[in-house]
PDB file of C-alpha atoms and ligand atoms in Angstrom:
ATOM      1  CA  MET A  16       0.000   0.000   0.000  1.00 93.00           C
ATOM      2  CA  LEU A  17       1.409   3.382  -1.018  1.00 96.00           C
ATOM      3  CA  VAL A  18       0.592   6.478   1.049  1.00 97.00           C
ATOM      4  CA  CYS A  19       1.350   9.902  -0.426  1.00 98.00           C
ATOM      5  CA  THR A  20       1.326  13.074   1.670  1.00 98.00           C
ATOM      6  CA  VAL A  21       0.569  16.127  -0.461  1.00 98.00           C
ATOM      7  CA  LEU A  22       2.105  19.353   0.845  1.00 98.00           C
ATOM      8  CA  PRO A  23       0.792  22.614  -0.707  1.00 98.00           C
ATOM      9  CA  THR A  24       3.348  25.375  -0.280  1.00 98.00           C
ATOM     10  CA  TYR A  25       3.638  29.082  -0.845  1.00 98.00           C
ATOM     11  CA  ASN A  26       6.701  30.619   0.827  1.00 98.00           C
ATOM     12  CA  GLU A  27       7.345  27.859   3.358  1.00 98.00           C
ATOM     13  CA  ARG A  28      11.155  27.652   2.975  1.00 98.00           C
ATOM     14  CA  ASP A  29      11.903  27.411   6.685  1.00 98.00           C
ATOM     15  CA  ASN A  30       9.092  24.968   7.486  1.00 98.00           C
ATOM     16  CA  ILE A  31       9.286  22.450   4.677  1.00 98.00           C
ATOM     17  CA  GLU A  32      12.392  20.538   5.746  1.00 98.00           C
ATOM     18  CA  PRO A  33      11.351  19.822   9.371  1.00 98.00           C
ATOM     19  CA  LEU A  34       7.885  18.992   8.053  1.00 98.00           C
ATOM     20  CA  ILE A  35       9.064  16.450   5.462  1.00 98.00           C
ATOM     21  CA  GLU A  36      11.580  14.882   7.852  1.00 97.00           C
ATOM     22  CA  GLY A  37       8.938  14.758  10.594  1.00 97.00           C
ATOM     23  CA  ILE A  38       6.536  12.924   8.293  1.00 97.00           C
ATOM     24  CA  LEU A  39       9.078  10.450   6.922  1.00 96.00           C
ATOM     25  CA  THR A  40      10.675   9.589  10.271  1.00 94.00           C
ATOM     26  CA  ASN A  41       7.270   8.950  11.844  1.00 94.00           C
ATOM     27  CA  THR A  42       5.867   6.719   9.115  1.00 92.00           C
ATOM     28  CA  THR A  43       6.860   3.266   8.008  1.00 81.00           C
ATOM     29  CA  GLY A  44       6.501   1.310   4.787  1.00 77.00           C
ATOM     30  CA  SER A  45       5.702   2.929   1.481  1.00 93.00           C
ATOM     31  CA  HIS A  46       5.154   6.552   2.344  1.00 96.00           C
ATOM     32  CA  MET A  47       6.107   9.291  -0.082  1.00 97.00           C
ATOM     33  CA  VAL A  48       5.801  13.057  -0.015  1.00 98.00           C
ATOM     34  CA  LEU A  49       4.685  15.316  -2.883  1.00 98.00           C
ATOM     35  CA  VAL A  50       5.192  19.057  -2.525  1.00 98.00           C
ATOM     36  CA  VAL A  51       2.976  21.243  -4.729  1.00 98.00           C
ATOM     37  CA  ASP A  52       4.663  24.632  -4.784  1.00 98.00           C
ATOM     38  CA  ASP A  53       3.264  27.665  -6.584  1.00 98.00           C
ATOM     39  CA  ASN A  54       6.681  28.930  -7.665  1.00 98.00           C
ATOM     40  CA  SER A  55       7.314  30.495  -4.249  1.00 98.00           C
ATOM     41  CA  PRO A  56       9.661  33.487  -4.485  1.00 98.00           C
ATOM     42  CA  ASP A  57      11.380  32.487  -1.215  1.00 98.00           C
ATOM     43  CA  GLY A  58      12.986  29.424  -2.843  1.00 98.00           C
ATOM     44  CA  THR A  59      10.876  26.696  -1.193  1.00 98.00           C
ATOM     45  CA  ALA A  60      11.312  24.510  -4.308  1.00 98.00           C
ATOM     46  CA  GLU A  61      15.132  24.640  -4.076  1.00 98.00           C
ATOM     47  CA  VAL A  62      14.988  23.405  -0.493  1.00 98.00           C
ATOM     48  CA  VAL A  63      12.694  20.551  -1.552  1.00 98.00           C
ATOM     49  CA  ARG A  64      15.005  19.550  -4.434  1.00 98.00           C
ATOM     50  CA  ALA A  65      17.908  19.237  -1.993  1.00 97.00           C
ATOM     51  CA  ILE A  66      15.823  17.101   0.408  1.00 97.00           C
ATOM     52  CA  ALA A  67      14.725  14.899  -2.514  1.00 97.00           C
ATOM     53  CA  ARG A  68      18.343  14.314  -3.630  1.00 96.00           C
ATOM     54  CA  ARG A  69      19.382  13.421  -0.108  1.00 95.00           C
ATOM     55  CA  HIS A  70      16.610  10.860   0.381  1.00 93.00           C
ATOM     56  CA  LYS A  71      17.214   9.352  -3.047  1.00 90.00           C
ATOM     57  CA  ALA A  72      20.831   8.693  -2.094  1.00 87.00           C
ATOM     58  CA  ALA A  73      20.259   7.686   1.530  1.00 86.00           C
ATOM     59  CA  ASP A  74      17.072   5.644   1.895  1.00 85.00           C
ATOM     60  CA  ALA A  75      15.183   5.803  -1.425  1.00 81.00           C
ATOM     61  CA  ARG A  76      12.105   7.352   0.212  1.00 85.00           C
ATOM     62  CA  GLN A  77      10.542   9.478  -2.463  1.00 94.00           C
ATOM     63  CA  VAL A  78      10.214  13.223  -2.097  1.00 97.00           C
ATOM     64  CA  ALA A  79       8.555  14.547  -5.260  1.00 97.00           C
ATOM     65  CA  LEU A  80       8.077  18.159  -6.293  1.00 98.00           C
ATOM     66  CA  TYR A  81       5.544  19.731  -8.630  1.00 98.00           C
ATOM     67  CA  VAL A  82       6.115  23.429  -9.272  1.00 98.00           C
ATOM     68  CA  ARG A  83       3.102  25.232 -10.730  1.00 98.00           C
ATOM     69  CA  HIS A  84       3.833  28.317 -12.806  1.00 98.00           C
ATOM     70  CA  GLY A  85       1.196  31.014 -13.206  1.00 96.00           C
ATOM     71  CA  GLN A  86      -1.240  29.168 -10.965  1.00 96.00           C
ATOM     72  CA  SER A  87      -2.236  29.746  -7.371  1.00 97.00           C
ATOM     73  CA  GLY A  88      -4.857  28.695  -4.853  1.00 97.00           C
ATOM     74  CA  LEU A  89      -4.810  26.251  -1.975  1.00 98.00           C
ATOM     75  CA  THR A  90      -7.664  24.039  -3.169  1.00 98.00           C
ATOM     76  CA  SER A  91      -6.376  23.619  -6.723  1.00 98.00           C
ATOM     77  CA  ALA A  92      -2.855  22.940  -5.387  1.00 98.00           C
ATOM     78  CA  ILE A  93      -4.147  20.113  -3.178  1.00 98.00           C
ATOM     79  CA  GLN A  94      -6.326  18.714  -5.989  1.00 98.00           C
ATOM     80  CA  SER A  95      -3.354  18.734  -8.404  1.00 98.00           C
ATOM     81  CA  GLY A  96      -1.350  16.872  -5.775  1.00 98.00           C
ATOM     82  CA  ILE A  97      -4.132  14.296  -5.293  1.00 98.00           C
ATOM     83  CA  ASP A  98      -4.329  13.755  -9.061  1.00 98.00           C
ATOM     84  CA  PHE A  99      -0.569  13.229  -9.326  1.00 98.00           C
ATOM     85  CA  ALA A 100      -0.485  11.012  -6.249  1.00 98.00           C
ATOM     86  CA  VAL A 101      -3.236   8.702  -7.495  1.00 98.00           C
ATOM     87  CA  THR A 102      -2.708   8.726 -11.261  1.00 97.00           C
ATOM     88  CA  THR A 103       1.064   9.086 -11.630  1.00 97.00           C
ATOM     89  CA  PHE A 104       2.343   7.460  -8.441  1.00 97.00           C
ATOM     90  CA  GLY A 105      -0.495   4.975  -7.856  1.00 97.00           C
ATOM     91  CA  ALA A 106      -1.143   6.020  -4.246  1.00 98.00           C
ATOM     92  CA  ASP A 107      -3.812   4.052  -2.380  1.00 98.00           C
ATOM     93  CA  VAL A 108      -4.105   6.669   0.345  1.00 98.00           C
ATOM     94  CA  VAL A 109      -3.520  10.423   0.081  1.00 98.00           C
ATOM     95  CA  THR A 110      -3.009  12.709   3.067  1.00 98.00           C
ATOM     96  CA  TRP A 111      -2.535  16.450   3.143  1.00 98.00           C
ATOM     97  CA  MET A 112      -1.914  19.219   5.664  1.00 98.00           C
ATOM     98  CA  ASP A 113      -0.759  22.822   6.049  1.00 98.00           C
ATOM     99  CA  CYS A 114       2.994  23.338   5.780  1.00 98.00           C
ATOM    100  CA  ASP A 115       3.315  25.864   8.599  1.00 98.00           C
ATOM    101  CA  LEU A 116       4.062  23.078  11.130  1.00 98.00           C
ATOM    102  CA  SER A 117       0.794  23.887  12.912  1.00 98.00           C
ATOM    103  CA  MET A 118      -0.245  20.292  12.278  1.00 98.00           C
ATOM    104  CA  PRO A 119       2.317  18.034  13.946  1.00 97.00           C
ATOM    105  CA  PRO A 120       3.915  15.771  11.310  1.00 98.00           C
ATOM    106  CA  ALA A 121       3.957  12.827  13.730  1.00 96.00           C
ATOM    107  CA  GLU A 122       0.131  12.822  13.630  1.00 97.00           C
ATOM    108  CA  VAL A 123       0.019  11.823   9.949  1.00 98.00           C
ATOM    109  CA  ALA A 124       0.608   8.192  10.961  1.00 97.00           C
ATOM    110  CA  ARG A 125      -2.445   8.325  13.267  1.00 97.00           C
ATOM    111  CA  LEU A 126      -4.660   9.571  10.429  1.00 98.00           C
ATOM    112  CA  VAL A 127      -3.405   6.777   8.161  1.00 97.00           C
ATOM    113  CA  ALA A 128      -3.981   4.224  10.955  1.00 97.00           C
ATOM    114  CA  ALA A 129      -7.630   5.331  11.143  1.00 98.00           C
ATOM    115  CA  LEU A 130      -7.979   4.122   7.546  1.00 98.00           C
ATOM    116  CA  VAL A 131      -5.756   1.046   7.632  1.00 96.00           C
ATOM    117  CA  ASP A 132      -6.608  -0.285  11.115  1.00 95.00           C
ATOM    118  CA  GLY A 133      -9.869   1.563  11.769  1.00 93.00           C
ATOM    119  CA  GLY A 134     -11.496   0.900   8.397  1.00 95.00           C
ATOM    120  CA  ALA A 135     -12.378   4.526   7.689  1.00 98.00           C
ATOM    121  CA  ASP A 136     -12.565   5.943   4.159  1.00 98.00           C
ATOM    122  CA  LEU A 137     -11.529   9.388   5.330  1.00 98.00           C
ATOM    123  CA  ALA A 138      -9.844  10.558   8.535  1.00 98.00           C
ATOM    124  CA  VAL A 139      -9.820  14.170   9.655  1.00 98.00           C
ATOM    125  CA  GLY A 140      -7.572  15.746  12.260  1.00 98.00           C
ATOM    126  CA  SER A 141      -9.825  17.554  14.727  1.00 98.00           C
ATOM    127  CA  ARG A 142      -9.148  20.348  17.202  1.00 98.00           C
ATOM    128  CA  TRP A 143     -12.678  20.226  18.572  1.00 97.00           C
ATOM    129  CA  VAL A 144     -12.945  16.711  20.018  1.00 97.00           C
ATOM    130  CA  ALA A 145     -11.563  15.369  23.305  1.00 97.00           C
ATOM    131  CA  GLY A 146      -7.769  15.331  23.109  1.00 98.00           C
ATOM    132  CA  GLY A 147      -7.690  18.053  20.461  1.00 98.00           C
ATOM    133  CA  ALA A 148      -6.989  21.768  20.956  1.00 98.00           C
ATOM    134  CA  ASP A 149      -6.066  24.952  19.145  1.00 98.00           C
ATOM    135  CA  GLN A 150      -3.019  26.648  20.644  1.00 98.00           C
ATOM    136  CA  ALA A 151      -2.259  28.548  17.425  1.00 95.00           C
ATOM    137  CA  HIS A 152      -4.992  31.150  17.463  1.00 93.00           C
ATOM    138  CA  GLY A 153      -6.205  33.803  19.877  1.00 91.00           C
ATOM    139  CA  TRP A 154      -9.383  33.629  21.899  1.00 93.00           C
ATOM    140  CA  MET A 155     -11.525  35.461  19.330  1.00 91.00           C
ATOM    141  CA  ALA A 156     -10.428  33.364  16.323  1.00 91.00           C
ATOM    142  CA  ARG A 157     -10.895  30.168  18.360  1.00 94.00           C
ATOM    143  CA  THR A 158     -14.377  31.231  19.442  1.00 95.00           C
ATOM    144  CA  LEU A 159     -15.360  32.024  15.843  1.00 93.00           C
ATOM    145  CA  SER A 160     -14.024  28.655  14.671  1.00 95.00           C
ATOM    146  CA  ARG A 161     -15.865  26.774  17.421  1.00 96.00           C
ATOM    147  CA  ALA A 162     -19.103  28.627  16.668  1.00 96.00           C
ATOM    148  CA  LEU A 163     -18.881  27.999  12.919  1.00 97.00           C
ATOM    149  CA  ASN A 164     -18.006  24.355  13.474  1.00 98.00           C
ATOM    150  CA  GLY A 165     -20.779  23.950  16.040  1.00 98.00           C
ATOM    151  CA  VAL A 166     -23.334  25.149  13.488  1.00 97.00           C
ATOM    152  CA  ALA A 167     -21.760  22.985  10.759  1.00 98.00           C
ATOM    153  CA  THR A 168     -21.952  19.895  12.999  1.00 98.00           C
ATOM    154  CA  GLN A 169     -25.651  20.590  13.637  1.00 97.00           C
ATOM    155  CA  LEU A 170     -26.527  21.247  10.003  1.00 97.00           C
ATOM    156  CA  LEU A 171     -24.163  18.975   8.052  1.00 97.00           C
ATOM    157  CA  GLY A 172     -23.673  15.952  10.272  1.00 95.00           C
ATOM    158  CA  SER A 173     -22.321  15.075  13.706  1.00 95.00           C
ATOM    159  CA  ALA A 174     -19.597  12.756  12.390  1.00 96.00           C
ATOM    160  CA  VAL A 175     -17.352  15.839  12.159  1.00 98.00           C
ATOM    161  CA  HIS A 176     -16.617  18.559  14.736  1.00 98.00           C
ATOM    162  CA  ASP A 177     -13.840  20.332  12.802  1.00 98.00           C
ATOM    163  CA  TYR A 178     -15.163  21.003   9.301  1.00 98.00           C
ATOM    164  CA  THR A 179     -12.407  23.572   8.669  1.00 98.00           C
ATOM    165  CA  SER A 180      -9.558  21.269   9.704  1.00 98.00           C
ATOM    166  CA  GLY A 181      -7.546  20.906   6.475  1.00 98.00           C
ATOM    167  CA  PHE A 182      -5.686  17.913   7.972  1.00 98.00           C
ATOM    168  CA  ILE A 183      -6.963  14.878   6.064  1.00 98.00           C
ATOM    169  CA  ALA A 184      -6.155  11.316   5.021  1.00 98.00           C
ATOM    170  CA  ALA A 185      -8.422   9.552   2.527  1.00 98.00           C
ATOM    171  CA  ARG A 186      -8.563   6.468   0.377  1.00 98.00           C
ATOM    172  CA  ALA A 187      -7.899   7.103  -3.315  1.00 98.00           C
ATOM    173  CA  ALA A 188     -11.300   5.632  -4.199  1.00 97.00           C
ATOM    174  CA  CYS A 189     -13.023   8.181  -1.958  1.00 98.00           C
ATOM    175  CA  LEU A 190     -11.082  11.068  -3.530  1.00 98.00           C
ATOM    176  CA  GLN A 191     -11.870   9.872  -7.030  1.00 97.00           C
ATOM    177  CA  THR A 192     -15.565  10.203  -6.175  1.00 96.00           C
ATOM    178  CA  LEU A 193     -15.287  13.470  -4.261  1.00 97.00           C
ATOM    179  CA  ARG A 194     -13.145  16.089  -5.985  1.00 98.00           C
ATOM    180  CA  LEU A 195     -12.232  19.251  -4.096  1.00 98.00           C
ATOM    181  CA  ARG A 196     -14.258  22.379  -4.823  1.00 97.00           C
ATOM    182  CA  GLY A 197     -13.710  26.022  -3.863  1.00 94.00           C
ATOM    183  CA  ASP A 198     -10.695  28.319  -3.531  1.00 94.00           C
ATOM    184  CA  TYR A 199      -9.435  28.127   0.039  1.00 95.00           C
ATOM    185  CA  GLY A 200     -10.491  26.512   3.319  1.00 95.00           C
ATOM    186  CA  GLU A 201     -14.159  26.187   2.360  1.00 97.00           C
ATOM    187  CA  TYR A 202     -13.176  23.156   0.235  1.00 98.00           C
ATOM    188  CA  CYS A 203     -12.751  21.250   3.506  1.00 98.00           C
ATOM    189  CA  ILE A 204     -16.291  21.969   4.751  1.00 98.00           C
ATOM    190  CA  ASP A 205     -17.606  20.952   1.327  1.00 98.00           C
ATOM    191  CA  LEU A 206     -15.511  17.768   1.109  1.00 98.00           C
ATOM    192  CA  LEU A 207     -16.353  16.549   4.618  1.00 98.00           C
ATOM    193  CA  ALA A 208     -20.068  17.281   4.252  1.00 98.00           C
ATOM    194  CA  ARG A 209     -20.236  15.407   0.939  1.00 98.00           C
ATOM    195  CA  ALA A 210     -18.203  12.493   2.371  1.00 98.00           C
ATOM    196  CA  VAL A 211     -20.640  12.128   5.291  1.00 97.00           C
ATOM    197  CA  HIS A 212     -23.649  12.595   3.020  1.00 96.00           C
ATOM    198  CA  SER A 213     -22.382  10.017   0.484  1.00 96.00           C
ATOM    199  CA  GLY A 214     -22.036   7.363   3.184  1.00 96.00           C
ATOM    200  CA  PHE A 215     -18.246   7.243   3.386  1.00 98.00           C
ATOM    201  CA  VAL A 216     -16.928   6.235   6.803  1.00 98.00           C
ATOM    202  CA  VAL A 217     -15.427   9.391   8.331  1.00 98.00           C
ATOM    203  CA  GLN A 218     -13.362   9.211  11.493  1.00 98.00           C
ATOM    204  CA  GLU A 219     -12.015  12.100  13.562  1.00 98.00           C
ATOM    205  CA  VAL A 220      -8.546  11.964  15.081  1.00 98.00           C
ATOM    206  CA  PRO A 221      -7.803  14.575  17.761  1.00 98.00           C
ATOM    207  CA  TYR A 222      -4.779  16.789  17.257  1.00 98.00           C
ATOM    208  CA  VAL A 223      -3.339  19.900  18.884  1.00 98.00           C
ATOM    209  CA  CYS A 224      -2.846  22.801  16.463  1.00 98.00           C
ATOM    210  CA  VAL A 225       0.315  24.733  17.384  1.00 98.00           C
ATOM    211  CA  PRO A 226       1.513  28.203  16.335  1.00 96.00           C
ATOM    212  CA  ARG A 227       3.528  28.823  13.173  1.00 96.00           C
ATOM    213  CA  THR A 228       7.091  29.852  14.111  1.00 94.00           C
ATOM    214  CA  ALA A 229       8.472  30.704  10.642  1.00 96.00           C
ATOM    215  CA  GLY A 230       6.966  32.334   7.568  1.00 95.00           C
ATOM    216  CA  VAL A 231       3.692  34.215   7.276  1.00 93.00           C
ATOM    217  CA  SER A 232       0.094  33.015   7.543  1.00 93.00           C
ATOM    218  CA  LYS A 233      -1.745  33.028   4.194  1.00 91.00           C
ATOM    219  CA  THR A 234      -5.037  33.731   5.923  1.00 89.00           C
ATOM    220  CA  GLY A 235      -3.536  36.718   7.713  1.00 85.00           C
ATOM    221  CA  VAL A 236      -2.599  37.792  11.176  1.00 81.00           C
ATOM    222  CA  HIS A 237      -5.515  40.012  12.143  1.00 85.00           C
ATOM    223  CA  LEU A 238      -8.957  39.004  13.317  1.00 83.00           C
ATOM    224  CA  TRP A 239     -10.322  40.860  10.309  1.00 86.00           C
ATOM    225  CA  ASP A 240      -8.549  38.348   7.995  1.00 87.00           C
ATOM    226  CA  TYR A 241     -10.300  35.476   9.773  1.00 84.00           C
ATOM    227  CA  LEU A 242     -13.644  37.266   9.561  1.00 87.00           C
ATOM    228  CA  SER A 243     -13.310  37.828   5.823  1.00 88.00           C
ATOM    229  CA  LYS A 244     -12.370  34.163   5.202  1.00 89.00           C
ATOM    230  CA  GLY A 245     -15.067  33.159   7.710  1.00 91.00           C
ATOM    231  CA  ARG A 246     -17.795  34.836   5.645  1.00 94.00           C
ATOM    232  CA  LYS A 247     -17.083  32.411   2.824  1.00 95.00           C
ATOM    233  CA  TYR A 248     -17.121  29.474   5.238  1.00 96.00           C
ATOM    234  CA  VAL A 249     -20.520  30.524   6.642  1.00 96.00           C
ATOM    235  CA  ALA A 250     -21.898  30.812   3.092  1.00 97.00           C
ATOM    236  CA  THR A 251     -20.575  27.325   2.267  1.00 97.00           C
ATOM    237  CA  VAL A 252     -22.223  25.785   5.351  1.00 98.00           C
ATOM    238  CA  TRP A 253     -25.483  27.538   4.527  1.00 97.00           C
ATOM    239  CA  GLU A 254     -25.495  26.438   0.861  1.00 97.00           C
ATOM    240  CA  LEU A 255     -24.670  22.825   1.738  1.00 97.00           C
ATOM    241  CA  ALA A 256     -27.310  22.726   4.493  1.00 96.00           C
ATOM    242  CA  ASN A 257     -29.953  23.904   2.022  1.00 96.00           C
ATOM    243  CA  ARG A 258     -28.940  21.395  -0.633  1.00 92.00           C
ATOM    244  CA  MET A 259     -28.545  18.268   1.549  1.00 85.00           C
TER     245      MET A 259
HETATM  246  N1  GTP B 327       0.522  25.804  -3.380  1.00 51.83           N
HETATM  247  C1  GTP B 327      -0.127  26.747  -2.663  1.00 51.83           C
HETATM  248  N2  GTP B 327      -0.147  26.661  -1.329  1.00 51.83           N
HETATM  249  C2  GTP B 327      -0.800  27.623  -0.641  1.00 51.83           C
HETATM  250  C3  GTP B 327      -1.452  28.700  -1.267  1.00 51.83           C
HETATM  251  N3  GTP B 327      -2.017  29.477  -0.298  1.00 51.83           N
HETATM  252  C4  GTP B 327      -1.710  28.909   0.877  1.00 51.83           C
HETATM  253  N4  GTP B 327      -0.959  27.791   0.675  1.00 51.83           N
HETATM  254  C5  GTP B 327      -0.474  26.850   1.668  1.00 51.83           C
HETATM  255  O1  GTP B 327      -1.602  26.445   2.397  1.00 51.83           O
HETATM  256  C6  GTP B 327      -1.267  26.125   3.731  1.00 51.83           C
HETATM  257  C7  GTP B 327      -2.157  26.908   4.678  1.00 51.83           C
HETATM  258  O2  GTP B 327      -1.710  28.245   4.771  1.00 51.83           O
HETATM  259  P1  GTP B 327      -1.427  28.932   6.168  1.00 51.83           P
HETATM  260  O3  GTP B 327      -0.455  30.031   5.947  1.00 51.83           O
HETATM  261  O4  GTP B 327      -1.110  27.899   7.177  1.00 51.83           O
HETATM  262  O5  GTP B 327      -2.797  29.644   6.438  1.00 51.83           O
HETATM  263  P2  GTP B 327      -4.053  29.157   7.240  1.00 51.83           P
HETATM  264  O6  GTP B 327      -3.878  27.782   7.789  1.00 51.83           O
HETATM  265  O7  GTP B 327      -5.243  29.421   6.376  1.00 51.83           O
HETATM  266  O8  GTP B 327      -4.068  30.230   8.392  1.00 51.83           O
HETATM  267  P3  GTP B 327      -3.459  30.079   9.865  1.00 51.83           P
HETATM  268  O9  GTP B 327      -4.606  29.584  10.670  1.00 51.83           O
HETATM  269  O10 GTP B 327      -3.046  31.467  10.197  1.00 51.83           O
HETATM  270  O11 GTP B 327      -2.330  29.087   9.790  1.00 51.83           O
HETATM  271  C8  GTP B 327       0.227  26.424   3.856  1.00 51.83           C
HETATM  272  O12 GTP B 327       0.932  25.236   3.639  1.00 51.83           O
HETATM  273  C9  GTP B 327       0.458  27.417   2.716  1.00 51.83           C
HETATM  274  O13 GTP B 327       1.782  27.468   2.277  1.00 51.83           O
HETATM  275  C10 GTP B 327      -1.412  28.764  -2.694  1.00 51.83           C
HETATM  276  O14 GTP B 327      -1.953  29.665  -3.333  1.00 51.83           O
HETATM  277  N5  GTP B 327      -0.738  27.763  -3.333  1.00 51.83           N
HETATM  278 MG1   MG B 328      -2.155  27.104   8.829  1.00 51.83          MG
END
């Protein structure tokens, strides 16, 4: 069984190496990494090329890189990575996560175990179940996230308590049925709601979200940035609730 972790990056030069090493040292068997970089001006791709060369020589674990030119967007970057992982590399399971080290790389193995040992079709890292927490954001952003997710759980299905997680592992067959839609984080609400609605087995795995220590958040640093992204998330929940 081949597992591929897709890593969407834009200016993550200082995070990508500890992230890749953290994933590969905490997983066993056939586990590869695919970085989808949108031609980051900070040289993220150069760092990835060096890591790839080192692994090729040392332990043959594959670190692949896809640089997109003239394209941007988190959702399309992840979907491109999924397509490559499944079609080109033949991955049976695809996982993905943010590359700001807010999602601990050691937790990838627990998401994969929820599929392999737990029989789930899709596993989602969750801040809002017992054992999970959000240490990355301030009180106001956390409260907004909890409120949005509380409404989403009520309207879209109680199998998920963190619809905006972005930390996912899924079987290739599930991802071939459910393609990602949207521009940014709203894809996750949409994907999880459709997975639950379509009868896929969804399992939550608690994780503790920790603060970014290098690079800059793509959502932004002010509460206003979260509110403006949040508007889109509220609209997505509302549209899905009316359609399902
Ligand atoms: N390839 C690609 N990656 C992106 C793009 N926008 C954001 N990313 C990546 O998406 C992930 C999430 O971005 P973050 O900066 O963590 O932003 P966030 O999680 O929305 O906000 P925080 O809660 O502040 O972390 C990171 O790995 C980014 O590098 C994009 O246009 N293209
Ligand atoms: Mg993040």
